[in-house]
């Protein structure tokens, strides 16, 4: 699990006009809440936030958020709103403060590794049905990504959620849901 620091400043003004003004000056409006904390409006530096997001998995990385240079608190990015026309522009960030002793529910990306037997030897096609897994876990045990080794899969076989072996992690998805499967190739007539 990666940990990174994010500098934030408190802001007293809210509203659509204020948010637009902040964005024009290279700032991103944000809010932090959770763990017995009243919601607090913040301002983040847009360039620093973009650099930070380029190197992490936004939904599963614990951030150390230092508000006005104070003691940092642990937080997760709950929601990241982007401009629909220009995805590099971040409109708003929701930060969720976490406690080391309380479990959090979040989604983690699934990464397939290896080349399956059905694809390598029989020309099958690997079909990934599920790309994210919803888990409940203590912040210290959050995996950056969930790797699934597909090497033993033959044609017609699937890898299910129940086949995952994740220590200290409670899986919230249906255990009978397939993550990926190897299907026979289709022939053109």
PDB file of C-alpha atoms in Angstrom:
ATOM      1  CA  UNK A   1       0.000   0.000   0.000  1.00  0.00           C
ATOM      2  CA  UNK A   2       1.436   3.342  -1.053  1.00  0.00           C
ATOM      3  CA  UNK A   3       1.196   6.412   1.155  1.00  0.00           C
ATOM      4  CA  UNK A   4       1.520   9.948  -0.149  1.00  0.00           C
ATOM      5  CA  UNK A   5       1.108  13.419   1.345  1.00  0.00           C
ATOM      6  CA  UNK A   6      -1.325  16.028   0.075  1.00  0.00           C
ATOM      7  CA  UNK A   7      -1.266  19.663   1.228  1.00  0.00           C
ATOM      8  CA  UNK A   8      -4.665  21.360   1.674  1.00  0.00           C
ATOM      9  CA  UNK A   9      -5.945  24.734   2.846  1.00  0.00           C
ATOM     10  CA  UNK A  10      -9.237  25.441   4.584  1.00  0.00           C
ATOM     11  CA  UNK A  11     -11.715  27.663   2.783  1.00  0.00           C
ATOM     12  CA  UNK A  12     -14.611  29.523   4.301  1.00  0.00           C
ATOM     13  CA  UNK A  13     -16.571  30.322   1.136  1.00  0.00           C
ATOM     14  CA  UNK A  14     -18.665  27.830  -0.810  1.00  0.00           C
ATOM     15  CA  UNK A  15     -20.793  27.830  -3.923  1.00  0.00           C
ATOM     16  CA  UNK A  16     -20.583  27.433  -7.665  1.00  0.00           C
ATOM     17  CA  UNK A  17     -19.059  30.852  -8.349  1.00  0.00           C
ATOM     18  CA  UNK A  18     -16.363  30.392  -5.718  1.00  0.00           C
ATOM     19  CA  UNK A  19     -15.510  26.948  -7.122  1.00  0.00           C
ATOM     20  CA  UNK A  20     -15.149  28.363 -10.654  1.00  0.00           C
ATOM     21  CA  UNK A  21     -12.881  31.136  -9.377  1.00  0.00           C
ATOM     22  CA  UNK A  22     -10.717  28.586  -7.556  1.00  0.00           C
ATOM     23  CA  UNK A  23     -10.375  26.456 -10.698  1.00  0.00           C
ATOM     24  CA  UNK A  24      -9.326  29.502 -12.769  1.00  0.00           C
ATOM     25  CA  UNK A  25      -6.534  30.215 -10.258  1.00  0.00           C
ATOM     26  CA  UNK A  26      -5.138  26.663 -10.408  1.00  0.00           C
ATOM     27  CA  UNK A  27      -6.925  25.339  -7.314  1.00  0.00           C
ATOM     28  CA  UNK A  28      -9.359  22.446  -6.879  1.00  0.00           C
ATOM     29  CA  UNK A  29     -12.267  22.631  -4.409  1.00  0.00           C
ATOM     30  CA  UNK A  30     -12.444  19.662  -2.054  1.00  0.00           C
ATOM     31  CA  UNK A  31     -14.211  18.423   1.050  1.00  0.00           C
ATOM     32  CA  UNK A  32     -13.026  16.082   3.812  1.00  0.00           C
ATOM     33  CA  UNK A  33     -15.430  14.137   6.032  1.00  0.00           C
ATOM     34  CA  UNK A  34     -15.777  10.853   7.889  1.00  0.00           C
ATOM     35  CA  UNK A  35     -14.562   9.251  11.138  1.00  0.00           C
ATOM     36  CA  UNK A  36     -16.593  11.461  13.472  1.00  0.00           C
ATOM     37  CA  UNK A  37     -15.541  14.609  11.611  1.00  0.00           C
ATOM     38  CA  UNK A  38     -17.878  17.337  10.430  1.00  0.00           C
ATOM     39  CA  UNK A  39     -17.500  18.024   6.690  1.00  0.00           C
ATOM     40  CA  UNK A  40     -14.801  20.625   6.072  1.00  0.00           C
ATOM     41  CA  UNK A  41     -14.300  22.511   2.797  1.00  0.00           C
ATOM     42  CA  UNK A  42     -10.749  22.612   1.458  1.00  0.00           C
ATOM     43  CA  UNK A  43      -8.663  23.866  -1.456  1.00  0.00           C
ATOM     44  CA  UNK A  44      -6.008  21.735  -3.180  1.00  0.00           C
ATOM     45  CA  UNK A  45      -3.311  22.737  -5.670  1.00  0.00           C
ATOM     46  CA  UNK A  46      -4.391  21.422  -9.107  1.00  0.00           C
ATOM     47  CA  UNK A  47      -0.863  20.714 -10.412  1.00  0.00           C
ATOM     48  CA  UNK A  48       0.225  18.887  -7.257  1.00  0.00           C
ATOM     49  CA  UNK A  49      -2.997  16.851  -7.286  1.00  0.00           C
ATOM     50  CA  UNK A  50      -2.542  15.879 -10.959  1.00  0.00           C
ATOM     51  CA  UNK A  51       1.052  14.759 -10.320  1.00  0.00           C
ATOM     52  CA  UNK A  52      -0.078  12.766  -7.290  1.00  0.00           C
ATOM     53  CA  UNK A  53      -2.902  11.041  -9.208  1.00  0.00           C
ATOM     54  CA  UNK A  54      -0.559  10.074 -12.061  1.00  0.00           C
ATOM     55  CA  UNK A  55       1.398   7.760  -9.776  1.00  0.00           C
ATOM     56  CA  UNK A  56      -1.282   6.121  -7.620  1.00  0.00           C
ATOM     57  CA  UNK A  57      -4.526   4.192  -7.766  1.00  0.00           C
ATOM     58  CA  UNK A  58      -6.870   6.950  -6.596  1.00  0.00           C
ATOM     59  CA  UNK A  59      -9.544   4.829  -4.922  1.00  0.00           C
ATOM     60  CA  UNK A  60      -7.282   2.510  -2.940  1.00  0.00           C
ATOM     61  CA  UNK A  61      -4.363   4.659  -1.770  1.00  0.00           C
ATOM     62  CA  UNK A  62      -4.226   6.126   1.727  1.00  0.00           C
ATOM     63  CA  UNK A  63      -3.306   9.822   1.611  1.00  0.00           C
ATOM     64  CA  UNK A  64      -1.775  11.854   4.427  1.00  0.00           C
ATOM     65  CA  UNK A  65      -3.774  15.094   4.176  1.00  0.00           C
ATOM     66  CA  UNK A  66      -2.142  18.046   5.956  1.00  0.00           C
ATOM     67  CA  UNK A  67      -4.694  20.838   6.409  1.00  0.00           C
ATOM     68  CA  UNK A  68      -3.096  24.305   6.760  1.00  0.00           C
ATOM     69  CA  UNK A  69       0.257  22.705   7.591  1.00  0.00           C
ATOM     70  CA  UNK A  70      -1.158  20.886  10.625  1.00  0.00           C
ATOM     71  CA  UNK A  71      -0.779  17.252  11.616  1.00  0.00           C
ATOM     72  CA  UNK A  72      -1.711  15.013   8.682  1.00  0.00           C
ATOM     73  CA  UNK A  73      -4.800  12.798   8.812  1.00  0.00           C
ATOM     74  CA  UNK A  74      -5.252   9.544   6.879  1.00  0.00           C
ATOM     75  CA  UNK A  75      -7.830   9.766   4.095  1.00  0.00           C
ATOM     76  CA  UNK A  76      -9.071   7.984   0.972  1.00  0.00           C
ATOM     77  CA  UNK A  77     -10.298   9.638  -2.215  1.00  0.00           C
ATOM     78  CA  UNK A  78     -14.013   8.752  -2.236  1.00  0.00           C
ATOM     79  CA  UNK A  79     -14.967  10.664  -5.366  1.00  0.00           C
ATOM     80  CA  UNK A  80     -13.026  12.451  -8.051  1.00  0.00           C
ATOM     81  CA  UNK A  81     -15.134  14.631 -10.358  1.00  0.00           C
ATOM     82  CA  UNK A  82     -13.578  15.425 -13.728  1.00  0.00           C
ATOM     83  CA  UNK A  83     -14.582  17.689 -16.582  1.00  0.00           C
ATOM     84  CA  UNK A  84     -16.467  15.431 -19.056  1.00  0.00           C
ATOM     85  CA  UNK A  85     -14.931  17.205 -22.060  1.00  0.00           C
ATOM     86  CA  UNK A  86     -11.366  17.445 -20.766  1.00  0.00           C
ATOM     87  CA  UNK A  87     -10.637  14.521 -18.434  1.00  0.00           C
ATOM     88  CA  UNK A  88      -7.382  16.067 -17.207  1.00  0.00           C
ATOM     89  CA  UNK A  89      -9.358  18.876 -15.493  1.00  0.00           C
ATOM     90  CA  UNK A  90     -10.387  17.909 -11.950  1.00  0.00           C
ATOM     91  CA  UNK A  91     -13.539  19.701 -10.784  1.00  0.00           C
ATOM     92  CA  UNK A  92     -13.895  18.448  -7.191  1.00  0.00           C
ATOM     93  CA  UNK A  93     -12.417  15.913  -4.759  1.00  0.00           C
ATOM     94  CA  UNK A  94     -14.174  14.147  -1.866  1.00  0.00           C
ATOM     95  CA  UNK A  95     -11.778  12.895   0.818  1.00  0.00           C
ATOM     96  CA  UNK A  96     -12.877  10.387   3.456  1.00  0.00           C
ATOM     97  CA  UNK A  97     -10.922  10.368   6.742  1.00  0.00           C
ATOM     98  CA  UNK A  98     -10.195   6.835   7.954  1.00  0.00           C
ATOM     99  CA  UNK A  99      -9.129   5.306  11.242  1.00  0.00           C
ATOM    100  CA  UNK A 100      -6.536   2.544  11.514  1.00  0.00           C
ATOM    101  CA  UNK A 101      -8.955   0.500  13.649  1.00  0.00           C
ATOM    102  CA  UNK A 102     -12.099   0.776  11.481  1.00  0.00           C
ATOM    103  CA  UNK A 103     -12.694  -1.194   8.289  1.00  0.00           C
ATOM    104  CA  UNK A 104     -13.459   0.698   5.070  1.00  0.00           C
ATOM    105  CA  UNK A 105     -15.354  -0.469   1.992  1.00  0.00           C
ATOM    106  CA  UNK A 106     -13.787   0.336  -1.365  1.00  0.00           C
ATOM    107  CA  UNK A 107     -13.206  -0.955  -4.884  1.00  0.00           C
ATOM    108  CA  UNK A 108      -9.812  -2.284  -6.003  1.00  0.00           C
ATOM    109  CA  UNK A 109      -8.736  -2.945  -9.598  1.00  0.00           C
ATOM    110  CA  UNK A 110      -8.281  -6.539 -10.780  1.00  0.00           C
ATOM    111  CA  UNK A 111      -5.188  -7.282 -12.875  1.00  0.00           C
ATOM    112  CA  UNK A 112      -4.908 -10.529 -14.849  1.00  0.00           C
ATOM    113  CA  UNK A 113      -1.415 -12.037 -14.989  1.00  0.00           C
ATOM    114  CA  UNK A 114       0.066 -14.792 -17.104  1.00  0.00           C
ATOM    115  CA  UNK A 115      -1.143 -16.372 -20.349  1.00  0.00           C
ATOM    116  CA  UNK A 116      -3.841 -18.994 -19.958  1.00  0.00           C
ATOM    117  CA  UNK A 117      -3.356 -22.526 -21.251  1.00  0.00           C
ATOM    118  CA  UNK A 118      -6.483 -22.254 -23.423  1.00  0.00           C
ATOM    119  CA  UNK A 119      -5.199 -19.106 -25.129  1.00  0.00           C
ATOM    120  CA  UNK A 120      -1.582 -20.232 -25.548  1.00  0.00           C
ATOM    121  CA  UNK A 121      -2.158 -23.798 -26.759  1.00  0.00           C
ATOM    122  CA  UNK A 122      -5.665 -23.856 -28.249  1.00  0.00           C
ATOM    123  CA  UNK A 123      -6.287 -20.354 -29.621  1.00  0.00           C
ATOM    124  CA  UNK A 124      -8.953 -19.441 -27.085  1.00  0.00           C
ATOM    125  CA  UNK A 125      -9.883 -15.890 -26.100  1.00  0.00           C
ATOM    126  CA  UNK A 126      -9.541 -14.584 -22.536  1.00  0.00           C
ATOM    127  CA  UNK A 127     -12.628 -12.576 -21.552  1.00  0.00           C
ATOM    128  CA  UNK A 128     -12.350 -10.393 -18.424  1.00  0.00           C
ATOM    129  CA  UNK A 129     -15.863  -9.897 -17.063  1.00  0.00           C
ATOM    130  CA  UNK A 130     -15.028  -8.099 -13.806  1.00  0.00           C
ATOM    131  CA  UNK A 131     -12.501  -5.247 -13.600  1.00  0.00           C
ATOM    132  CA  UNK A 132     -13.006  -4.095  -9.978  1.00  0.00           C
ATOM    133  CA  UNK A 133     -13.666  -5.951  -6.741  1.00  0.00           C
ATOM    134  CA  UNK A 134     -15.492  -4.421  -3.803  1.00  0.00           C
ATOM    135  CA  UNK A 135     -13.790  -5.240  -0.499  1.00  0.00           C
ATOM    136  CA  UNK A 136     -14.026  -4.351   3.197  1.00  0.00           C
ATOM    137  CA  UNK A 137     -10.675  -4.088   4.920  1.00  0.00           C
ATOM    138  CA  UNK A 138      -8.612  -2.252   7.531  1.00  0.00           C
ATOM    139  CA  UNK A 139      -6.710   0.675   5.969  1.00  0.00           C
ATOM    140  CA  UNK A 140      -3.325  -0.962   6.633  1.00  0.00           C
ATOM    141  CA  UNK A 141      -4.321  -4.030   4.572  1.00  0.00           C
ATOM    142  CA  UNK A 142      -5.628  -2.280   1.432  1.00  0.00           C
ATOM    143  CA  UNK A 143      -4.096  -3.950  -1.632  1.00  0.00           C
ATOM    144  CA  UNK A 144      -2.957  -1.635  -4.455  1.00  0.00           C
ATOM    145  CA  UNK A 145      -4.302  -4.126  -7.014  1.00  0.00           C
ATOM    146  CA  UNK A 146      -5.688  -7.678  -6.920  1.00  0.00           C
ATOM    147  CA  UNK A 147      -3.691  -9.969  -9.187  1.00  0.00           C
ATOM    148  CA  UNK A 148      -5.335 -13.044 -10.704  1.00  0.00           C
ATOM    149  CA  UNK A 149      -3.088 -15.692 -12.289  1.00  0.00           C
ATOM    150  CA  UNK A 150      -4.921 -17.058 -15.338  1.00  0.00           C
ATOM    151  CA  UNK A 151      -2.188 -19.507 -16.430  1.00  0.00           C
ATOM    152  CA  UNK A 152      -4.096 -22.750 -15.567  1.00  0.00           C
ATOM    153  CA  UNK A 153      -7.356 -21.734 -17.323  1.00  0.00           C
ATOM    154  CA  UNK A 154      -8.330 -24.006 -20.227  1.00  0.00           C
ATOM    155  CA  UNK A 155     -11.021 -23.361 -22.835  1.00  0.00           C
ATOM    156  CA  UNK A 156     -14.459 -23.306 -21.214  1.00  0.00           C
ATOM    157  CA  UNK A 157     -13.062 -22.668 -17.721  1.00  0.00           C
ATOM    158  CA  UNK A 158     -13.624 -19.590 -15.563  1.00  0.00           C
ATOM    159  CA  UNK A 159     -12.020 -17.959 -12.536  1.00  0.00           C
ATOM    160  CA  UNK A 160     -14.631 -16.965  -9.938  1.00  0.00           C
ATOM    161  CA  UNK A 161     -14.633 -14.568  -6.992  1.00  0.00           C
ATOM    162  CA  UNK A 162     -14.720 -17.617  -4.682  1.00  0.00           C
ATOM    163  CA  UNK A 163     -11.329 -18.712  -6.102  1.00  0.00           C
ATOM    164  CA  UNK A 164      -9.575 -15.612  -4.715  1.00  0.00           C
ATOM    165  CA  UNK A 165      -7.398 -16.089  -1.651  1.00  0.00           C
ATOM    166  CA  UNK A 166      -7.043 -12.673   0.011  1.00  0.00           C
ATOM    167  CA  UNK A 167      -5.843 -12.631   3.643  1.00  0.00           C
ATOM    168  CA  UNK A 168      -7.380 -10.017   5.971  1.00  0.00           C
ATOM    169  CA  UNK A 169      -9.881  -8.961   3.291  1.00  0.00           C
ATOM    170  CA  UNK A 170     -13.667  -9.383   3.286  1.00  0.00           C
ATOM    171  CA  UNK A 171     -15.006  -9.646  -0.287  1.00  0.00           C
ATOM    172  CA  UNK A 172     -18.357  -7.911  -0.779  1.00  0.00           C
ATOM    173  CA  UNK A 173     -19.133  -9.239  -4.298  1.00  0.00           C
ATOM    174  CA  UNK A 174     -21.162 -12.385  -5.021  1.00  0.00           C
ATOM    175  CA  UNK A 175     -18.811 -15.378  -4.684  1.00  0.00           C
ATOM    176  CA  UNK A 176     -20.345 -17.081  -7.740  1.00  0.00           C
ATOM    177  CA  UNK A 177     -19.578 -14.164 -10.058  1.00  0.00           C
ATOM    178  CA  UNK A 178     -16.910 -14.919 -12.702  1.00  0.00           C
ATOM    179  CA  UNK A 179     -13.877 -12.645 -12.940  1.00  0.00           C
ATOM    180  CA  UNK A 180     -12.666 -14.010 -16.271  1.00  0.00           C
ATOM    181  CA  UNK A 181     -13.131 -16.980 -18.562  1.00  0.00           C
ATOM    182  CA  UNK A 182     -11.486 -18.543 -21.594  1.00  0.00           C
ATOM    183  CA  UNK A 183     -13.839 -19.031 -24.535  1.00  0.00           C
ATOM    184  CA  UNK A 184     -13.340 -20.970 -27.750  1.00  0.00           C
ATOM    185  CA  UNK A 185     -12.449 -18.868 -30.783  1.00  0.00           C
ATOM    186  CA  UNK A 186     -15.218 -18.126 -33.254  1.00  0.00           C
ATOM    187  CA  UNK A 187     -14.657 -19.278 -36.819  1.00  0.00           C
ATOM    188  CA  UNK A 188     -15.829 -17.212 -39.789  1.00  0.00           C
ATOM    189  CA  UNK A 189     -17.977 -18.947 -42.368  1.00  0.00           C
TER     190      UNK A 189
END
